[in-house]
Amino acid sequence: ETGVTQSPTHLIKTRGQQVTLRCSSQSGHNTVSWYQQALGQGPQFIFQYYREEENGRGNFPPRFSGLQFPNYSSELNVNALELDDSALYLCASSLRLAGGQETQYFGPGTRLLVL
Amino acid sequence: AQSVAQPEDQVNVAEGNPLTVKCTYSVSGNPYLFWYVQYPNRGLQFLLKYITGDNLVKGSYGFEAEFNKSQTSFHLKKPSALVSDSALYFCAVRTYYNQGGKLIFGQGTELSVKP
């Protein structure tokens, strides 16, 4: 086990609703990244937070937003849900190291279904 | 732009035989390369990474990977496959921090090991 937890494990929402997904990082990690994995695809980067600030963002619209808290837990919020948002959402925590040698450790994911 | 390709959607191997899962990459500068494995309805598990140094990297569960700079490849290998190795395998390259430090994944290769 990676020590990264996510909640809830499954979620069903309807189009137009809003959803909040949660992630608890591995102890001591200061960076969290969120990915979306559609069925049959590789994970796609949504954004990354380092020390509570957004450090990078993938090709996702502004209705995808996030937070990282002082205890390095994190949230992913998605507003105005669309059918295509149905996917497995993965968070990954890491400890940023000089030289970029860090490894991202993934949680089990939250499976979101939008009807 | 950085990218990763996994040319095989599926690899079939008999138990006890060696296995290879192929990955090629395209990056500017030195690559940071990773392999992850995903079991059904689970998150991604880290197997191994190449940052620098020896071209043969050893990882978890008897897996290893060979970095080949001239062929821009990072193939995953195991000398003797087990039925329990059957899973979805992802190769990934990580961007530098000024590009978000994100992982860019291949589309995945389904490994099936038959008894």
CSV table of C-alpha atoms in Angstrom, one decimal:
chain,number,residue,atom,x,y,z
A,1,GLU,CA,0.0,0.0,0.0
A,2,THR,CA,1.2,3.5,-0.8
A,3,GLY,CA,-0.4,5.3,2.2
A,4,VAL,CA,-2.4,7.5,-0.2
A,5,THR,CA,-6.1,7.3,0.5
A,6,GLN,CA,-9.0,8.7,-1.5
A,7,SER,CA,-12.7,9.2,-0.8
A,8,PRO,CA,-15.3,8.3,-1.8
A,9,THR,CA,-14.4,5.1,-3.7
A,10,HIS,CA,-17.5,5.5,-6.0
A,11,LEU,CA,-19.8,8.3,-6.8
A,12,ILE,CA,-22.8,8.8,-9.0
A,13,LYS,CA,-23.9,12.3,-10.0
A,14,THR,CA,-26.1,13.9,-12.6
A,15,ARG,CA,-25.2,16.3,-15.3
A,16,GLY,CA,-24.8,19.9,-14.0
A,17,GLN,CA,-24.1,18.9,-10.4
A,18,GLN,CA,-20.9,19.6,-8.5
A,19,VAL,CA,-18.6,17.1,-6.9
A,20,THR,CA,-15.7,17.2,-4.4
A,21,LEU,CA,-13.2,14.4,-4.3
A,22,ARG,CA,-10.7,14.0,-1.4
A,23,CYS,CA,-7.2,12.7,-1.1
A,24,SER,CA,-4.9,12.2,1.9
A,25,SER,CA,-1.3,12.2,1.0
A,26,GLN,CA,1.4,9.9,2.2
A,27,SER,CA,3.0,11.2,5.4
A,28,GLY,CA,5.7,13.7,4.8
A,29,HIS,CA,4.8,14.4,1.1
A,30,ASN,CA,4.5,18.0,0.1
A,31,THR,CA,3.2,17.6,-3.5
A,32,VAL,CA,-0.1,16.2,-4.8
A,33,SER,CA,-1.1,15.6,-8.4
A,34,TRP,CA,-4.5,14.8,-9.8
A,35,TYR,CA,-5.2,12.7,-12.9
A,36,GLN,CA,-8.3,11.7,-14.8
A,37,GLN,CA,-8.4,8.2,-16.3
A,38,ALA,CA,-11.1,7.5,-18.8
A,39,LEU,CA,-12.0,3.9,-19.5
A,40,GLY,CA,-9.4,2.3,-21.6
A,41,GLN,CA,-7.0,5.2,-21.5
A,42,GLY,CA,-3.9,6.2,-19.7
A,43,PRO,CA,-4.2,8.8,-16.9
A,44,GLN,CA,-4.3,12.5,-18.0
A,45,PHE,CA,-2.8,15.2,-15.8
A,46,ILE,CA,-5.3,17.6,-14.3
A,47,PHE,CA,-3.1,19.7,-12.0
A,48,GLN,CA,-0.4,19.6,-9.3
A,49,TYR,CA,-0.1,21.4,-6.0
A,50,TYR,CA,3.1,22.1,-4.2
A,51,ARG,CA,3.0,23.6,-0.7
A,52,GLU,CA,-0.6,24.7,-1.2
A,53,GLU,CA,-0.1,26.4,-4.5
A,54,GLU,CA,-1.0,25.2,-8.0
A,55,ASN,CA,2.3,24.3,-9.7
A,56,GLY,CA,1.0,23.1,-13.1
A,57,ARG,CA,-2.1,22.5,-15.0
A,58,GLY,CA,-3.1,20.2,-17.8
A,59,ASN,CA,-5.6,20.7,-20.5
A,60,PHE,CA,-8.7,20.9,-18.3
A,61,PRO,CA,-11.3,23.7,-18.1
A,62,PRO,CA,-11.5,26.0,-15.1
A,63,ARG,CA,-14.5,24.1,-13.7
A,64,PHE,CA,-11.9,21.7,-12.5
A,65,SER,CA,-10.3,23.2,-9.4
A,66,GLY,CA,-8.3,22.1,-6.5
A,67,LEU,CA,-7.0,22.8,-3.0
A,68,GLN,CA,-4.1,21.6,-1.0
A,69,PHE,CA,-4.3,22.0,2.8
A,70,PRO,CA,-1.5,22.6,5.3
A,71,ASN,CA,-1.6,19.0,6.3
A,72,TYR,CA,-1.1,18.2,2.6
A,73,SER,CA,-4.5,16.6,2.1
A,74,SER,CA,-6.2,17.8,-1.1
A,75,GLU,CA,-9.5,18.2,-2.8
A,76,LEU,CA,-10.5,18.1,-6.4
A,77,ASN,CA,-13.7,20.0,-7.3
A,78,VAL,CA,-15.6,19.7,-10.5
A,79,ASN,CA,-18.5,22.1,-11.3
A,80,ALA,CA,-21.2,21.7,-13.9
A,81,LEU,CA,-20.6,18.0,-14.4
A,82,GLU,CA,-20.7,16.7,-17.9
A,83,LEU,CA,-21.2,13.1,-19.1
A,84,ASP,CA,-17.6,13.0,-20.3
A,85,ASP,CA,-16.4,13.6,-16.8
A,86,SER,CA,-17.2,10.0,-16.0
A,87,ALA,CA,-13.8,8.5,-15.2
A,88,LEU,CA,-11.5,7.2,-12.5
A,89,TYR,CA,-9.9,10.1,-10.7
A,90,LEU,CA,-6.5,9.4,-9.2
A,91,CYS,CA,-4.4,11.4,-6.8
A,92,ALA,CA,-0.7,11.0,-6.4
A,93,SER,CA,1.5,12.3,-3.6
A,94,SER,CA,5.2,12.8,-3.7
A,95,LEU,CA,8.0,14.5,-1.9
A,96,ARG,CA,9.6,17.1,-4.2
A,97,LEU,CA,13.4,16.5,-4.3
A,98,ALA,CA,16.3,18.5,-5.7
A,99,GLY,CA,17.1,17.1,-9.1
A,100,GLY,CA,13.6,15.9,-9.8
A,101,GLN,CA,14.1,12.3,-8.6
A,102,GLU,CA,10.8,12.0,-6.8
A,103,THR,CA,8.3,9.2,-7.4
A,104,GLN,CA,4.5,9.8,-7.4
A,105,TYR,CA,2.6,7.3,-5.4
A,106,PHE,CA,-1.0,6.8,-6.3
A,107,GLY,CA,-4.2,6.3,-4.3
A,108,PRO,CA,-6.8,3.7,-5.3
A,109,GLY,CA,-8.9,6.3,-7.1
A,110,THR,CA,-12.5,7.6,-7.0
A,111,ARG,CA,-14.7,6.3,-9.8
A,112,LEU,CA,-17.2,9.0,-10.8
A,113,LEU,CA,-20.2,8.2,-13.0
A,114,VAL,CA,-22.2,11.2,-14.4
A,115,LEU,CA,-25.7,10.4,-15.6
B,1,ALA,CA,6.3,18.1,-26.8
B,2,GLN,CA,7.0,15.2,-24.5
B,3,SER,CA,5.2,11.9,-25.3
B,4,VAL,CA,5.2,8.2,-24.6
B,5,ALA,CA,4.1,5.4,-26.8
B,6,GLN,CA,3.3,1.8,-26.0
B,7,PRO,CA,3.0,0.1,-29.4
B,8,GLU,CA,1.2,-3.0,-28.1
B,9,ASP,CA,-2.3,-2.9,-26.7
B,10,GLN,CA,-1.9,-6.5,-25.5
B,11,VAL,CA,0.9,-8.9,-24.8
B,12,ASN,CA,0.3,-12.6,-24.2
B,13,VAL,CA,2.9,-14.7,-22.5
B,14,ALA,CA,3.0,-18.3,-21.1
B,15,GLU,CA,3.8,-18.6,-17.4
B,16,GLY,CA,7.5,-19.1,-16.9
B,17,ASN,CA,8.5,-17.5,-20.2
B,18,PRO,CA,10.2,-14.1,-20.3
B,19,LEU,CA,8.1,-11.1,-20.9
B,20,THR,CA,8.7,-7.7,-22.5
B,21,VAL,CA,6.4,-4.7,-22.6
B,22,LYS,CA,7.6,-2.0,-24.9
B,23,CYS,CA,7.8,1.7,-24.4
B,24,THR,CA,9.3,4.5,-26.5
B,25,TYR,CA,9.5,8.1,-25.5
B,26,SER,CA,10.0,11.6,-27.0
B,27,VAL,CA,11.5,14.3,-24.8
B,28,SER,CA,13.7,17.3,-24.9
B,29,GLY,CA,16.6,16.9,-22.5
B,30,ASN,CA,17.2,14.0,-20.1
B,31,PRO,CA,14.2,11.8,-19.5
B,32,TYR,CA,12.7,10.8,-16.2
B,33,LEU,CA,11.0,7.5,-17.0
B,34,PHE,CA,8.6,5.4,-15.0
B,35,TRP,CA,6.7,2.1,-15.1
B,36,TYR,CA,3.4,1.6,-13.2
B,37,VAL,CA,1.1,-1.4,-13.0
B,38,GLN,CA,-2.7,-1.2,-12.5
B,39,TYR,CA,-4.8,-4.1,-11.4
B,40,PRO,CA,-8.6,-4.1,-12.0
B,41,ASN,CA,-10.4,-1.4,-10.1
B,42,ARG,CA,-7.2,-0.3,-8.4
B,43,GLY,CA,-4.9,2.7,-8.5
B,44,LEU,CA,-1.4,2.6,-10.1
B,45,GLN,CA,1.4,0.9,-8.3
B,46,PHE,CA,5.0,2.1,-8.9
B,47,LEU,CA,7.3,-0.5,-10.3
B,48,LEU,CA,10.6,1.3,-11.2
B,49,LYS,CA,12.1,4.4,-12.6
B,50,TYR,CA,15.1,5.7,-14.5
B,51,ILE,CA,16.5,9.0,-13.6
B,52,THR,CA,20.2,8.7,-14.4
B,53,GLY,CA,23.0,6.2,-14.2
B,54,ASP,CA,22.9,2.5,-15.0
B,55,ASN,CA,20.8,1.7,-18.1
B,56,LEU,CA,19.3,-1.4,-16.5
B,57,VAL,CA,17.0,-0.5,-13.7
B,58,LYS,CA,15.6,-3.1,-11.2
B,59,GLY,CA,12.3,-2.7,-9.6
B,60,SER,CA,9.5,-4.4,-7.6
B,61,TYR,CA,8.3,-8.0,-8.1
B,62,GLY,CA,11.3,-9.1,-10.2
B,63,PHE,CA,10.7,-6.5,-13.0
B,64,GLU,CA,13.5,-4.6,-14.7
B,65,ALA,CA,13.7,-2.1,-17.5
B,66,GLU,CA,16.4,-1.2,-19.9
B,67,PHE,CA,16.9,2.4,-20.9
B,68,ASN,CA,18.2,2.9,-24.4
B,69,LYS,CA,19.0,6.5,-25.3
B,70,SER,CA,19.8,5.9,-29.0
B,71,GLN,CA,16.5,4.0,-29.5
B,72,THR,CA,14.6,6.3,-27.1
B,73,SER,CA,13.1,3.2,-25.5
B,74,PHE,CA,12.5,2.0,-22.0
B,75,HIS,CA,11.2,-1.6,-22.2
B,76,LEU,CA,9.9,-3.4,-19.2
B,77,LYS,CA,11.1,-7.0,-18.8
B,78,LYS,CA,10.9,-10.0,-16.5
B,79,PRO,CA,12.8,-13.2,-16.9
B,80,SER,CA,10.0,-15.5,-15.9
B,81,ALA,CA,6.4,-14.4,-16.0
B,82,LEU,CA,3.8,-15.3,-13.4
B,83,VAL,CA,0.0,-15.6,-13.8
B,84,SER,CA,-0.3,-12.9,-11.1
B,85,ASP,CA,1.6,-10.5,-13.4
B,86,SER,CA,-1.5,-10.2,-15.5
B,87,ALA,CA,-2.5,-6.5,-15.4
B,88,LEU,CA,-2.4,-3.2,-17.2
B,89,TYR,CA,1.1,-1.7,-17.5
B,90,PHE,CA,1.8,2.0,-18.1
B,91,CYS,CA,5.0,3.7,-19.1
B,92,ALA,CA,5.3,7.4,-18.2
B,93,VAL,CA,7.7,10.3,-18.6
B,94,ARG,CA,7.8,13.1,-16.1
B,95,THR,CA,8.2,16.7,-17.1
B,96,TYR,CA,10.5,19.1,-15.3
B,97,TYR,CA,9.2,21.3,-12.5
B,98,ASN,CA,8.9,24.3,-14.8
B,99,GLN,CA,6.5,22.3,-16.9
B,100,GLY,CA,4.4,21.2,-13.9
B,101,GLY,CA,6.3,18.1,-12.9
B,102,LYS,CA,3.5,16.0,-14.4
B,103,LEU,CA,3.5,12.4,-15.6
B,104,ILE,CA,2.7,11.8,-19.2
B,105,PHE,CA,1.4,8.3,-19.6
B,106,GLY,CA,1.3,5.9,-22.6
B,107,GLN,CA,-2.0,4.3,-23.4
B,108,GLY,CA,-1.2,1.2,-21.5
B,109,THR,CA,-0.4,-2.4,-22.4
B,110,GLU,CA,-2.6,-5.3,-21.2
B,111,LEU,CA,-0.4,-8.2,-20.1
B,112,SER,CA,-2.0,-11.6,-20.0
B,113,VAL,CA,0.0,-14.5,-18.6
B,114,LYS,CA,-1.5,-17.9,-19.1
B,115,PRO,CA,-0.7,-21.0,-17.1
